[in-house]
Amino acid sequence: MSNTQASVNFTVDSVLSDMSDIDYRIEELKRQRLALETDLNGFISADVTEQLSGKDYNCGTANVETPEFKVKCVVTKKGKWDEKQLAGIYEVIKASGENPSDYIKLSYDVSETAYKNWPEKISSVFQPARKVETSKPKFSFERKK
């Protein structure tokens, strides 16, 4: 028996209406979740900031405990690069006789891991093209037993 046959008491409109209601409730729950995450961030931000201070761009993992929960907050970073500046740097490296592809992906993107390992004379040239953004904090939690 197909789903259509099993739901003879339903019409296409009633099924679509129910699906629409569910979609609305999902979006409402997402809004509520976001508001609660904002509240949670407000409650624990001082602890998170303290734990992450001094770390690379104040990013990393912070752990906060309440009487009932263990909360893990992860703040990541992402390096963004100015493509116009990278295009210029590409040409400078090329003109110096080195292979610019050793440092720059042709899409004018730079590996953050590679950037950290470059000698100062190379990384300093790239620094003006680099912008670091942090992520929205991601929370996970578990109830204590």
XYZ file of C-alpha atoms in Angstrom:
145
model
C 0.000 0.000 0.000
C 1.412 3.421 -0.932
C 1.544 6.408 1.392
C -1.185 8.012 -0.685
C -3.480 5.015 -0.206
C -2.713 4.840 3.514
C -3.765 8.447 4.025
C -7.132 8.405 2.248
C -8.534 10.775 4.856
C -6.017 13.414 3.812
C -6.037 15.651 0.824
C -3.033 17.106 -0.941
C -3.972 20.477 0.516
C -4.209 19.131 4.074
C -0.841 17.386 3.787
C 0.768 20.504 2.327
C -0.881 22.619 5.017
C 0.509 20.342 7.730
C 3.948 20.455 6.118
C 3.740 24.238 5.986
C 2.808 24.350 9.682
C 5.744 22.098 10.533
C 8.128 24.278 8.496
C 6.854 27.349 10.370
C 7.340 25.635 13.745
C 10.856 24.537 12.759
C 11.765 28.120 11.833
C 10.223 29.394 15.073
C 12.207 26.833 17.081
C 15.383 27.898 15.253
C 14.667 31.535 16.207
C 14.064 30.496 19.819
C 17.262 28.421 19.813
C 19.255 31.376 18.462
C 17.819 33.644 21.170
C 18.742 31.097 23.846
C 22.268 30.716 22.415
C 22.590 34.502 22.563
C 21.482 34.417 26.208
C 23.891 31.569 26.942
C 26.720 33.490 25.304
C 25.880 36.464 27.516
C 25.938 34.328 30.652
C 29.251 32.614 29.948
C 31.064 35.156 27.756
C 33.238 36.459 30.589
C 34.462 32.930 31.392
C 34.993 32.130 27.706
C 36.842 35.403 27.102
C 39.072 34.776 30.110
C 39.889 31.220 29.015
C 40.622 32.236 25.420
C 42.542 35.430 26.169
C 46.121 35.164 25.036
C 45.281 32.427 22.542
C 45.635 32.961 18.807
C 42.997 35.644 18.008
C 41.144 34.656 21.203
C 39.976 31.503 19.451
C 39.855 27.967 20.736
C 37.768 25.854 23.082
C 36.541 26.997 26.467
C 34.825 24.815 29.035
C 32.402 26.198 31.588
C 30.649 24.204 34.268
C 27.413 25.021 36.017
C 25.890 23.015 38.843
C 23.944 20.960 36.291
C 25.808 21.200 32.970
C 29.200 21.073 31.309
C 29.300 23.618 28.489
C 31.877 23.561 25.706
C 32.229 26.697 23.598
C 34.306 26.587 20.407
C 35.349 29.802 18.665
C 37.220 29.265 15.402
C 39.020 31.691 13.138
C 39.206 32.010 9.420
C 41.780 34.007 7.557
C 40.345 36.097 4.734
C 42.595 37.487 2.041
C 42.274 40.594 -0.109
C 42.399 39.192 -3.638
C 43.571 42.423 -5.257
C 46.546 42.610 -2.912
C 47.306 38.923 -3.404
C 47.290 39.428 -7.179
C 49.924 42.140 -6.747
C 52.008 39.972 -4.426
C 51.744 37.131 -6.946
C 53.305 39.355 -9.615
C 56.073 40.571 -7.257
C 57.047 36.976 -6.397
C 56.915 36.008 -10.060
C 59.097 38.972 -11.029
C 61.669 37.994 -8.394
C 62.142 34.647 -10.145
C 60.359 32.515 -7.551
C 57.297 30.411 -8.205
C 54.284 32.271 -6.771
C 52.290 29.017 -6.770
C 54.499 27.869 -3.876
C 52.765 30.513 -1.755
C 49.458 31.384 -3.382
C 46.687 29.209 -4.781
C 45.709 30.546 -8.172
C 42.299 31.448 -6.772
C 44.146 33.950 -4.600
C 43.563 32.064 -1.416
C 46.276 31.404 1.157
C 46.452 28.367 3.414
C 46.316 29.552 7.014
C 48.488 26.634 8.119
C 51.121 27.412 5.503
C 51.036 31.136 6.334
C 51.879 30.404 9.963
C 54.986 28.457 8.878
C 56.428 30.976 6.442
C 59.555 32.967 7.231
C 58.898 36.513 8.476
C 60.209 38.126 5.265
C 57.495 36.323 3.286
C 54.611 36.534 5.759
C 55.163 40.265 6.331
C 54.533 40.921 2.636
C 51.208 39.085 2.859
C 50.063 40.596 6.155
C 48.262 43.641 4.643
C 46.113 41.326 2.485
C 45.051 39.172 5.437
C 41.904 39.632 7.471
C 41.006 37.303 10.342
C 37.397 36.656 11.231
C 36.137 34.631 14.153
C 33.214 32.299 13.929
C 29.988 32.516 15.815
C 30.543 30.531 19.031
C 29.363 26.938 18.795
C 28.006 25.407 21.966
C 27.557 21.865 23.080
C 26.566 20.719 26.500
C 25.794 17.687 28.552
C 23.865 17.276 31.740
C 25.951 16.166 34.672
C 24.998 12.836 36.155
